[in-house]
PDB file of C-alpha atoms in Angstrom:
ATOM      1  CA  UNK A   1     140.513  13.498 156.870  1.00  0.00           C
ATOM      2  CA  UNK A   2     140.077  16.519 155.162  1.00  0.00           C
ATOM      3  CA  UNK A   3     136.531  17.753 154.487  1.00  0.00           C
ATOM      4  CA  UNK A   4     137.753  18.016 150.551  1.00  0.00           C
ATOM      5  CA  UNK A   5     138.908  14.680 150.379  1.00  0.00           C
ATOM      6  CA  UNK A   6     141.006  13.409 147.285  1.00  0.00           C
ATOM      7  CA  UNK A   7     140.844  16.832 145.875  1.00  0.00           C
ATOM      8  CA  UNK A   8     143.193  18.027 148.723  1.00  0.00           C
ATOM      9  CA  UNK A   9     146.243  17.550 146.498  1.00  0.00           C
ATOM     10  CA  UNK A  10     145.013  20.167 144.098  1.00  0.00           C
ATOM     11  CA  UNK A  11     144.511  23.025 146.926  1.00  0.00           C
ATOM     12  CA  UNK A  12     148.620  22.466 147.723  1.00  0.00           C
ATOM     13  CA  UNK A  13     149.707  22.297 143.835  1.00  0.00           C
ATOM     14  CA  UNK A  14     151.128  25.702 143.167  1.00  0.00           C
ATOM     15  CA  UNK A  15     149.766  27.452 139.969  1.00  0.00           C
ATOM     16  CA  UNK A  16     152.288  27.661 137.416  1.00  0.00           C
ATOM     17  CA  UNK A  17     153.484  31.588 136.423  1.00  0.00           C
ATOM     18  CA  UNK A  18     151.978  32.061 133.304  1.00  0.00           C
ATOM     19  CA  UNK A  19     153.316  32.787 129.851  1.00  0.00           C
ATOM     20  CA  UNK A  20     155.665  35.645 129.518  1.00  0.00           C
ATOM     21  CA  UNK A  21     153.545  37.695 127.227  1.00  0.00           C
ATOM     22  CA  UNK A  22     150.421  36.328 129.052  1.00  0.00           C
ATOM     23  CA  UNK A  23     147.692  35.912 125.926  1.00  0.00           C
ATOM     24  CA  UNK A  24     148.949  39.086 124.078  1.00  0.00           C
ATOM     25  CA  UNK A  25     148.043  38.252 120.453  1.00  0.00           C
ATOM     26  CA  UNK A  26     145.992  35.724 120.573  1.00  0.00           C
ATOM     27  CA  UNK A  27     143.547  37.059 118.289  1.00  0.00           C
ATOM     28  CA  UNK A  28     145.831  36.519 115.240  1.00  0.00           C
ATOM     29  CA  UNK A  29     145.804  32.677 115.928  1.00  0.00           C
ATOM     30  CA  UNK A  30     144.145  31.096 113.225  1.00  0.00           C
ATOM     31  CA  UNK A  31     140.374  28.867 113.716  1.00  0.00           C
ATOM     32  CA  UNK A  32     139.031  26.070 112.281  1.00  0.00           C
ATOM     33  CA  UNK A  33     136.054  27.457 110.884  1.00  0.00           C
ATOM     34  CA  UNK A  34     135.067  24.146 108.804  1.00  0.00           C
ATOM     35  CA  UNK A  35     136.109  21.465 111.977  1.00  0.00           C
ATOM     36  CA  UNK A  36     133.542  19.399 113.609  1.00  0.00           C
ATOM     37  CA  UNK A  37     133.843  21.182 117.020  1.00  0.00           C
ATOM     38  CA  UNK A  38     132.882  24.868 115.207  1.00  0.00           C
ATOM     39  CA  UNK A  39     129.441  23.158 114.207  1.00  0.00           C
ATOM     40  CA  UNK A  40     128.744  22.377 117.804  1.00  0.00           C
ATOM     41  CA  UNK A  41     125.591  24.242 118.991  1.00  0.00           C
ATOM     42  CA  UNK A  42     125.519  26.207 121.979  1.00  0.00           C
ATOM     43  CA  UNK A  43     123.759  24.438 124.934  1.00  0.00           C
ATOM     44  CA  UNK A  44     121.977  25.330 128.217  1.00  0.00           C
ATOM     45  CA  UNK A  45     124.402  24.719 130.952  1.00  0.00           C
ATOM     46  CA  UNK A  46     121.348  23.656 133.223  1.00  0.00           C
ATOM     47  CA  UNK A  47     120.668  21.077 130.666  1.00  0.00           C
ATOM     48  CA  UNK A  48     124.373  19.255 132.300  1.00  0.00           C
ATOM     49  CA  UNK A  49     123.624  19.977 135.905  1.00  0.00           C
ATOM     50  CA  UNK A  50     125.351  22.881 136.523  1.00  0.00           C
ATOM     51  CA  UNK A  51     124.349  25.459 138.487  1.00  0.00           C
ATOM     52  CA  UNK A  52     124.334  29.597 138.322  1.00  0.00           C
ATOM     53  CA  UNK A  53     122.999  32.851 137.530  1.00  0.00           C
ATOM     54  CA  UNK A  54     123.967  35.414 135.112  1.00  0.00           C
ATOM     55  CA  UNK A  55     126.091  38.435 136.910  1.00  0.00           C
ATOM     56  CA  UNK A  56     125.289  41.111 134.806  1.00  0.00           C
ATOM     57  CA  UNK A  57     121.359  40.518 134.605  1.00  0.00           C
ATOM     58  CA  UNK A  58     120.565  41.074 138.326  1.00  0.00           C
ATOM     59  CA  UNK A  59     121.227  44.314 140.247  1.00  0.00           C
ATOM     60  CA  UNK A  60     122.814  42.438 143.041  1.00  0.00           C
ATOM     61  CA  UNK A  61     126.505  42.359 141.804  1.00  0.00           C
ATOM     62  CA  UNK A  62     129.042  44.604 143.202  1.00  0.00           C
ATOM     63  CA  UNK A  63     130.854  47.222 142.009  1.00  0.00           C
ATOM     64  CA  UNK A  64     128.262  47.304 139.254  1.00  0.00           C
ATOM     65  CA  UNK A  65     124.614  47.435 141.661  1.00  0.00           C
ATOM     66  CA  UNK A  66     122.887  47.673 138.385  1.00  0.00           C
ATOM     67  CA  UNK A  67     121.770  45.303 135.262  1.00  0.00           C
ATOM     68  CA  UNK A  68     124.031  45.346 132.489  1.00  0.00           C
ATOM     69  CA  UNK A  69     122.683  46.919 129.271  1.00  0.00           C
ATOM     70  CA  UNK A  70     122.480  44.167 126.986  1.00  0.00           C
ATOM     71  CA  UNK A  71     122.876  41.453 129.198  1.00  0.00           C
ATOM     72  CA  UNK A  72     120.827  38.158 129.248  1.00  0.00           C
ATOM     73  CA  UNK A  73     120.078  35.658 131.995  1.00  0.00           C
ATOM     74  CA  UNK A  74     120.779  32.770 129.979  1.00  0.00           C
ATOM     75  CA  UNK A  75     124.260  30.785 130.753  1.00  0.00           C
ATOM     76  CA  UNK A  76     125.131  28.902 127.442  1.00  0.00           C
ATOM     77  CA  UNK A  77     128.083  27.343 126.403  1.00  0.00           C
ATOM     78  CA  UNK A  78     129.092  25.262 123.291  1.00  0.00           C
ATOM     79  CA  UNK A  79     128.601  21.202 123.616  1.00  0.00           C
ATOM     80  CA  UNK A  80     131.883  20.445 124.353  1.00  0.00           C
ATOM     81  CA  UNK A  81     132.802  23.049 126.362  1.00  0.00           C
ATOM     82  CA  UNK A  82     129.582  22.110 128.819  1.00  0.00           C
ATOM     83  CA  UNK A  83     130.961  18.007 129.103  1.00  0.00           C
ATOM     84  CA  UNK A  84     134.009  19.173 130.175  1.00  0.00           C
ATOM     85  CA  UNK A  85     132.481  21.704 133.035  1.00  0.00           C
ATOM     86  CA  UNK A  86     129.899  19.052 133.839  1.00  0.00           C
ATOM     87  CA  UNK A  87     132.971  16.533 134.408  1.00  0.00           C
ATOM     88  CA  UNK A  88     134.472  18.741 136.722  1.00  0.00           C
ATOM     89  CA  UNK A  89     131.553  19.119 138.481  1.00  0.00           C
ATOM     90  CA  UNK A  90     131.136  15.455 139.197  1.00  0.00           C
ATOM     91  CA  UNK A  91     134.668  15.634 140.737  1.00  0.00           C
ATOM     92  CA  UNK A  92     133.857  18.374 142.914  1.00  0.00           C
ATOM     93  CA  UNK A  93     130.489  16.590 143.783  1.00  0.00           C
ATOM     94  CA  UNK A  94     132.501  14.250 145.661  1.00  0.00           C
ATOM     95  CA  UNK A  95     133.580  16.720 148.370  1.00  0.00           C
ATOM     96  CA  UNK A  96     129.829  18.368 148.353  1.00  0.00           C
ATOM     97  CA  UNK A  97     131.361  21.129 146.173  1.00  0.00           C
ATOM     98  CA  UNK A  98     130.259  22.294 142.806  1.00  0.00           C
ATOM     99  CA  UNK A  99     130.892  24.634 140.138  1.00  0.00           C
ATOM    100  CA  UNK A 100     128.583  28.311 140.036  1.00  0.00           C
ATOM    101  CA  UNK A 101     128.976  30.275 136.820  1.00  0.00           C
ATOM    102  CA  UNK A 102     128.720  33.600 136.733  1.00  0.00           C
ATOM    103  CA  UNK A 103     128.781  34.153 132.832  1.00  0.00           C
ATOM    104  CA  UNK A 104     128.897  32.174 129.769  1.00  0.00           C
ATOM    105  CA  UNK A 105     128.286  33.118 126.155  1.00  0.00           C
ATOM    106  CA  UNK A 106     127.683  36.740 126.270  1.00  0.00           C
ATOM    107  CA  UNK A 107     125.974  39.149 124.031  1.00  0.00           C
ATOM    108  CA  UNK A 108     128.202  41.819 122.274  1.00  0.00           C
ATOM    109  CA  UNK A 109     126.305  44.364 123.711  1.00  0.00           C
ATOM    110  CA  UNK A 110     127.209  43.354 127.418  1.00  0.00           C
ATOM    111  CA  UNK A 111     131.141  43.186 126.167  1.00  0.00           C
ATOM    112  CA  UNK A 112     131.420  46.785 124.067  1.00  0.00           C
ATOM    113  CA  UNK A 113     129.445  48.187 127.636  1.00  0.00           C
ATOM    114  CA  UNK A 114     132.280  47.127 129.536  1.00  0.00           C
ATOM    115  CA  UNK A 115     135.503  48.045 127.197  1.00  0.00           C
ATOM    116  CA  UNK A 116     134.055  50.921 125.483  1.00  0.00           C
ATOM    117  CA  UNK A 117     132.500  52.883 128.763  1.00  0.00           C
ATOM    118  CA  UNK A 118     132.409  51.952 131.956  1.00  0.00           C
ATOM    119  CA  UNK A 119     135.822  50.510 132.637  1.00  0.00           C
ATOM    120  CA  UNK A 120     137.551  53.865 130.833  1.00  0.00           C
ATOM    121  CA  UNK A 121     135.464  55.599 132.705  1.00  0.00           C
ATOM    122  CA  UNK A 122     135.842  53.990 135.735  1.00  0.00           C
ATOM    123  CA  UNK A 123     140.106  54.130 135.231  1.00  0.00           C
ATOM    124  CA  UNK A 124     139.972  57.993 134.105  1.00  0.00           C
ATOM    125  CA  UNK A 125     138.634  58.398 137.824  1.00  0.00           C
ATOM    126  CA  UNK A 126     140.833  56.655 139.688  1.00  0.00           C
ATOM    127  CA  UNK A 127     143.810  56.722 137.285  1.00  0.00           C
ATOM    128  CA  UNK A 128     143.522  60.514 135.460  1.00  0.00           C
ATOM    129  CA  UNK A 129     147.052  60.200 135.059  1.00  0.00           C
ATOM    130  CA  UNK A 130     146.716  57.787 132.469  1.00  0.00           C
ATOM    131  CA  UNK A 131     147.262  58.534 128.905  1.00  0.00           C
ATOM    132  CA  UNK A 132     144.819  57.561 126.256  1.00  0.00           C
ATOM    133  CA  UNK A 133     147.619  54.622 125.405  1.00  0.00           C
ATOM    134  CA  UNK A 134     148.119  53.169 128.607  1.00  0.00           C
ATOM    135  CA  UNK A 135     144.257  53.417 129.275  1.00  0.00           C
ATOM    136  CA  UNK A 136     143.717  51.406 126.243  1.00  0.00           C
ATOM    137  CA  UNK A 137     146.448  48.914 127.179  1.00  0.00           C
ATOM    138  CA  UNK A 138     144.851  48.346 131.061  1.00  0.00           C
ATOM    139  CA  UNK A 139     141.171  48.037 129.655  1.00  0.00           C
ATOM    140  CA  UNK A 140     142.271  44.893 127.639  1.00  0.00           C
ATOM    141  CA  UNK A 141     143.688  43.540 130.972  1.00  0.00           C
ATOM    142  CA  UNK A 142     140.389  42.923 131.378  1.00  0.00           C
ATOM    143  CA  UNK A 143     138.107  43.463 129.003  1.00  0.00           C
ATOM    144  CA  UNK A 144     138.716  42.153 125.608  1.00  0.00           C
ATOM    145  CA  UNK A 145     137.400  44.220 122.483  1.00  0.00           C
ATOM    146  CA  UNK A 146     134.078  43.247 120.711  1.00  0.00           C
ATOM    147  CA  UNK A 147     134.047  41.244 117.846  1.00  0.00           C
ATOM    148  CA  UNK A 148     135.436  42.830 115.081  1.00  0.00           C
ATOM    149  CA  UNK A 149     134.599  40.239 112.722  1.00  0.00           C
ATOM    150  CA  UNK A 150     135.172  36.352 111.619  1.00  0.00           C
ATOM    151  CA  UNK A 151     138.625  36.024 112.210  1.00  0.00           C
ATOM    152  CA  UNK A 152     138.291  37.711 115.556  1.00  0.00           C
ATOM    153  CA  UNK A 153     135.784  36.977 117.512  1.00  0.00           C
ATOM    154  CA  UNK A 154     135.772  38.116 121.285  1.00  0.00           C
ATOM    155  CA  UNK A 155     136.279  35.139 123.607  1.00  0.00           C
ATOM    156  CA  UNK A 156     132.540  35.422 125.032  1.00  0.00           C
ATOM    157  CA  UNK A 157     131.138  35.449 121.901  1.00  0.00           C
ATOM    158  CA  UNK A 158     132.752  31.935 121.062  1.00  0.00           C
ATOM    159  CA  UNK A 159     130.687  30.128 123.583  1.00  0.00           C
ATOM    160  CA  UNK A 160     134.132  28.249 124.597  1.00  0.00           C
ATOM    161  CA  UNK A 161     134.626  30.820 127.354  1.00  0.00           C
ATOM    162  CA  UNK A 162     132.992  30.414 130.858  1.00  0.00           C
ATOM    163  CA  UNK A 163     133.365  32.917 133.999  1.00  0.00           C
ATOM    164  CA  UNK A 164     133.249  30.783 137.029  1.00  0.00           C
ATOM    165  CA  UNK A 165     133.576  29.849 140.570  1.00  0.00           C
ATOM    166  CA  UNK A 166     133.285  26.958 143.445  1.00  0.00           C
ATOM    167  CA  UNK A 167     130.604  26.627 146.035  1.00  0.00           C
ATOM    168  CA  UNK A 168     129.438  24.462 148.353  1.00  0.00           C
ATOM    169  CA  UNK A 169     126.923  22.343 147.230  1.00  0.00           C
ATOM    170  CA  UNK A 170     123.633  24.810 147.007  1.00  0.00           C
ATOM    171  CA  UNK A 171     125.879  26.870 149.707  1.00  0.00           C
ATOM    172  CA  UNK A 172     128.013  29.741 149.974  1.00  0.00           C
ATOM    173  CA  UNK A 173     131.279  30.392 147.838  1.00  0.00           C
ATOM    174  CA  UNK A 174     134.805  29.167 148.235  1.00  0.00           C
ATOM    175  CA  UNK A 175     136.870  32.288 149.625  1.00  0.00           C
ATOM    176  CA  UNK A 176     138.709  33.146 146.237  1.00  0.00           C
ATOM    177  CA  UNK A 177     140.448  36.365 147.592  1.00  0.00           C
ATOM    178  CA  UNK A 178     138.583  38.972 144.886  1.00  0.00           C
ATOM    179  CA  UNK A 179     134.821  39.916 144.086  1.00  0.00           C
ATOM    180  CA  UNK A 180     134.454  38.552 141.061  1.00  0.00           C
ATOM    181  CA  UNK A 181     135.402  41.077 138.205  1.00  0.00           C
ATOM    182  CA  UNK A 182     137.968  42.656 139.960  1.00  0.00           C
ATOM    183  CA  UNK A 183     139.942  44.888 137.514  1.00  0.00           C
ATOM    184  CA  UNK A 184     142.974  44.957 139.506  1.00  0.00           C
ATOM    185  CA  UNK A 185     145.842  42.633 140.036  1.00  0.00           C
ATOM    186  CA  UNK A 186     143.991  40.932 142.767  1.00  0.00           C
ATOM    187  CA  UNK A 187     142.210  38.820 139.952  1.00  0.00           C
ATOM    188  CA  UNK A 188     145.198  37.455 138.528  1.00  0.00           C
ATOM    189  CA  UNK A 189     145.301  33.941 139.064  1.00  0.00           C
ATOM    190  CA  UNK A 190     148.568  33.455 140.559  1.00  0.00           C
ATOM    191  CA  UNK A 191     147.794  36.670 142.363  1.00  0.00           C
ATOM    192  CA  UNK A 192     148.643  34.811 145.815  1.00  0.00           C
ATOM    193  CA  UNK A 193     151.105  32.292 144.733  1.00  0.00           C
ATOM    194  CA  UNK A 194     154.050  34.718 146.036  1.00  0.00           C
ATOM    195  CA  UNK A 195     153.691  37.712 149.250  1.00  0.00           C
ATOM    196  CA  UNK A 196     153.333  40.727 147.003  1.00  0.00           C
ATOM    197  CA  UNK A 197     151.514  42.630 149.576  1.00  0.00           C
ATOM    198  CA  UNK A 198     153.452  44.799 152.575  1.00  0.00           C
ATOM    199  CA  UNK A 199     151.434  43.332 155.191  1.00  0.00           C
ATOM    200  CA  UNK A 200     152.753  39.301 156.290  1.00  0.00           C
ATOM    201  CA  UNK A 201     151.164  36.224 154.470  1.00  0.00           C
ATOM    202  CA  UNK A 202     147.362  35.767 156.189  1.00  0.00           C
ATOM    203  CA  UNK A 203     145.102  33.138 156.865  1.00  0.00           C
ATOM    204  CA  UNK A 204     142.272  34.897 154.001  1.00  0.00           C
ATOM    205  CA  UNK A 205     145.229  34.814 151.636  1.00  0.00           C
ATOM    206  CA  UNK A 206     146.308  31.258 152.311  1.00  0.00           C
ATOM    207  CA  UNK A 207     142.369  30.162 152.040  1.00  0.00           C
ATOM    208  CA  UNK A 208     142.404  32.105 148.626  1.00  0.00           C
ATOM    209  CA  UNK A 209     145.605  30.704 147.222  1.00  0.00           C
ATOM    210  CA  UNK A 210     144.543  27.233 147.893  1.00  0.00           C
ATOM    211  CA  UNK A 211     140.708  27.452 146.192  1.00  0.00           C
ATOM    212  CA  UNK A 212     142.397  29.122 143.445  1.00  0.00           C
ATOM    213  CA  UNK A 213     144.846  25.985 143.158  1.00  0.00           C
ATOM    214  CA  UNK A 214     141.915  23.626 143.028  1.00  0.00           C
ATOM    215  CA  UNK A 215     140.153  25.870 140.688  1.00  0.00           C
ATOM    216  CA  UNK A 216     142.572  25.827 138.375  1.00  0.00           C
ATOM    217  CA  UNK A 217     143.684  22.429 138.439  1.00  0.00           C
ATOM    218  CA  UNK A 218     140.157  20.995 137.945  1.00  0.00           C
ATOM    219  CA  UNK A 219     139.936  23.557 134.784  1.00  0.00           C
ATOM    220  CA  UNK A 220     143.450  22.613 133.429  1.00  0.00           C
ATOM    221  CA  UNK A 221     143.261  19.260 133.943  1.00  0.00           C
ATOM    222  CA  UNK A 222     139.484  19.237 131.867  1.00  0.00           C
ATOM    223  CA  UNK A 223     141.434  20.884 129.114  1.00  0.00           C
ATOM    224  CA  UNK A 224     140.385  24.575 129.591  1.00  0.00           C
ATOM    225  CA  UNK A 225     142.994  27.340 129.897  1.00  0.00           C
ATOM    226  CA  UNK A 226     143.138  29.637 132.180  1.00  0.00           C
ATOM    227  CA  UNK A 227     143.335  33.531 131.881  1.00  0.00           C
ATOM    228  CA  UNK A 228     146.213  35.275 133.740  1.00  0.00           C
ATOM    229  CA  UNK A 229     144.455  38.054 134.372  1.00  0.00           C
ATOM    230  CA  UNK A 230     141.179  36.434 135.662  1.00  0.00           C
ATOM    231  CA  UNK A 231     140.822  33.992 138.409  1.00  0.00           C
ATOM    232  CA  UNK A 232     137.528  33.282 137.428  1.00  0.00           C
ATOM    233  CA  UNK A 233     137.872  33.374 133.157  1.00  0.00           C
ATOM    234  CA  UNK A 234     138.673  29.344 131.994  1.00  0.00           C
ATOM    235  CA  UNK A 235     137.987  28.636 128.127  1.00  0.00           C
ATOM    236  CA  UNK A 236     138.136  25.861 125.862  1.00  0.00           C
ATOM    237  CA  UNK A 237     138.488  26.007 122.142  1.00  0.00           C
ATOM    238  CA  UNK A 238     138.729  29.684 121.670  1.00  0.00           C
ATOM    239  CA  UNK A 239     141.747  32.062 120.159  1.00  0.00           C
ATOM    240  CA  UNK A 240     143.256  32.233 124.002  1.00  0.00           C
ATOM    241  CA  UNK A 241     142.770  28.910 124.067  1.00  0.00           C
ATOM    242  CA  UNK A 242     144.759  28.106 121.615  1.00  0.00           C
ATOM    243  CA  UNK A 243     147.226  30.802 122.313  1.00  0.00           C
ATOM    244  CA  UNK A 244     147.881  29.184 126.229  1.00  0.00           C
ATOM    245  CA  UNK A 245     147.796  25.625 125.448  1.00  0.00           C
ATOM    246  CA  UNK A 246     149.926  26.439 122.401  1.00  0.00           C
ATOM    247  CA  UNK A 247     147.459  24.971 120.187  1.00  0.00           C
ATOM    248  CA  UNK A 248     147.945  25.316 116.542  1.00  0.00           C
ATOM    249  CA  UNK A 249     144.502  26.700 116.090  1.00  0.00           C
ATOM    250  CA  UNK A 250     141.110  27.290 117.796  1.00  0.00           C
ATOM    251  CA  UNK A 251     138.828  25.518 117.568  1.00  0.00           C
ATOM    252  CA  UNK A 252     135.522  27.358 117.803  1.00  0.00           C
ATOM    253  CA  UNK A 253     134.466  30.715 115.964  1.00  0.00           C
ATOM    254  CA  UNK A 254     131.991  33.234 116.943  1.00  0.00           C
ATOM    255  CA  UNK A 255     128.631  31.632 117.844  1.00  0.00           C
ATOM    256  CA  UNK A 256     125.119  32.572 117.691  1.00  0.00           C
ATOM    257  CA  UNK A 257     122.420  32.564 120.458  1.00  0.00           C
ATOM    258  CA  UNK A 258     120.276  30.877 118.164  1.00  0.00           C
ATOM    259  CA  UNK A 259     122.979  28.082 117.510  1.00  0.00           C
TER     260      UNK A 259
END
């Protein structure tokens, strides 16, 4: 029997493509500021067993080598975005896997670093080709703007939005086929669902495909959505949220650390 047991199904369930316009526009869905779930406080994702350390506050995570201005080591999510990880995690527990995040609610500072210098300075390097436009365009691939206010709240900020992966338990990562934030096509999730590369299908890419697949299933099926863009980015109750699970409206607004 398979080492992964009953989740074995998941690892050969292909990954849906996603929406046609992906989650362009989801920042003009409307939230429930005065629902019970925006009055959920954030919580301490240690506090429901799960397990992880915050990327951008050590020095050891490639391509950056460096702590993130602005960035904290705390990983924080709102209530009922932490049940639903920590029930996912009790699945995976039953193979000796478990979840690892990498990020959870995150400071505006940390997000306006990212979109507003180093990744446009990072594409006029590679890309100088680029016109301001299209610059603008591939930065939000990846990077979504700061808050801008209320109605608009980056999907970090929200506390519904988690960066994550699957280890073994205590152990080293599932194979996932990208570092994690990759800002290239390589982190889209269905990245290796069809042979876009020149070279023939491989055994890394076939080991990638299929922890992505359980990934996302255990995500989906919990009621997160998943980002097209990012392997790693799930959320629940957010503006993309709503905008992938075709949700009337989201359910959480910006949240406080203090919350």
């Amino acid at each position: 029997m398979s080492v992964f047991g009953s989740l074995s199904a998941l690892r050969h369930k292909p990954i849906p493509p996603p929406p046609e316009h992906g989650a362009r526009g989801y920042r003009d869905l409307p939230i429930a500021f005065n629902g019970a779930p925006n009055k959920e406080p954030l919580v301490a994702l240690s506090d429901y067993g799960l397990r992880g350390e915050n990327f951008y506050a050590q020095p050891r995570n490639p391509p950056y080598y460096a702590v993130i201005p602005g960035s904290i080591t705390a990983l924080s999510l709102r209530q009922g975005a932490a049940e639903r990880l920590r029930d996912v995690n009790t699945k995976l527990a039953e193979a000796q896997l478990e979840l690892f995040v990498f990020d959870a609610w995150r400071p505006q500072a940390v997000q306006a670093y990212f979109h507003d210098r180093w990744l446009p300075a990072e594409l006029r390097k590679r890309k100088p080709h680029l016109s301001e436009a299209k610059l603008a365009a591939e930065v939000t691939n990846y990077w979504a703007s700061p808050s801008t206010g209320a109605d608009a709240p980056s999907p970090h900020a929200t506390g519904g939005a988690v960066d994550l992966t699957i280890r073994w338990r205590g152990g080293d990562p599932l194979w996932m086929g990208s570092l994690f934030d990759d800002a290239s096509p390589l982190a889209h999730t269905d990245r290796f669902e069809t042979e876009t590369d020149d070279a023939e299908f491989s055994f890394s890419n076939e080991e990638a495909r299929a922890n992505r697949r359980l990934l996302y299933w255990l995500m989906v099926d919990a009621g997160f959505a998943s980002n097209p863009s990012e392997w790693w980015h799930f959320s629940f109750g957010d503006q993309m949220w709503a905008k992938l699970r075709n949700e009337p409206e989201a359910l959480y607004a910006g949240a406080e650390a203090s919350q």
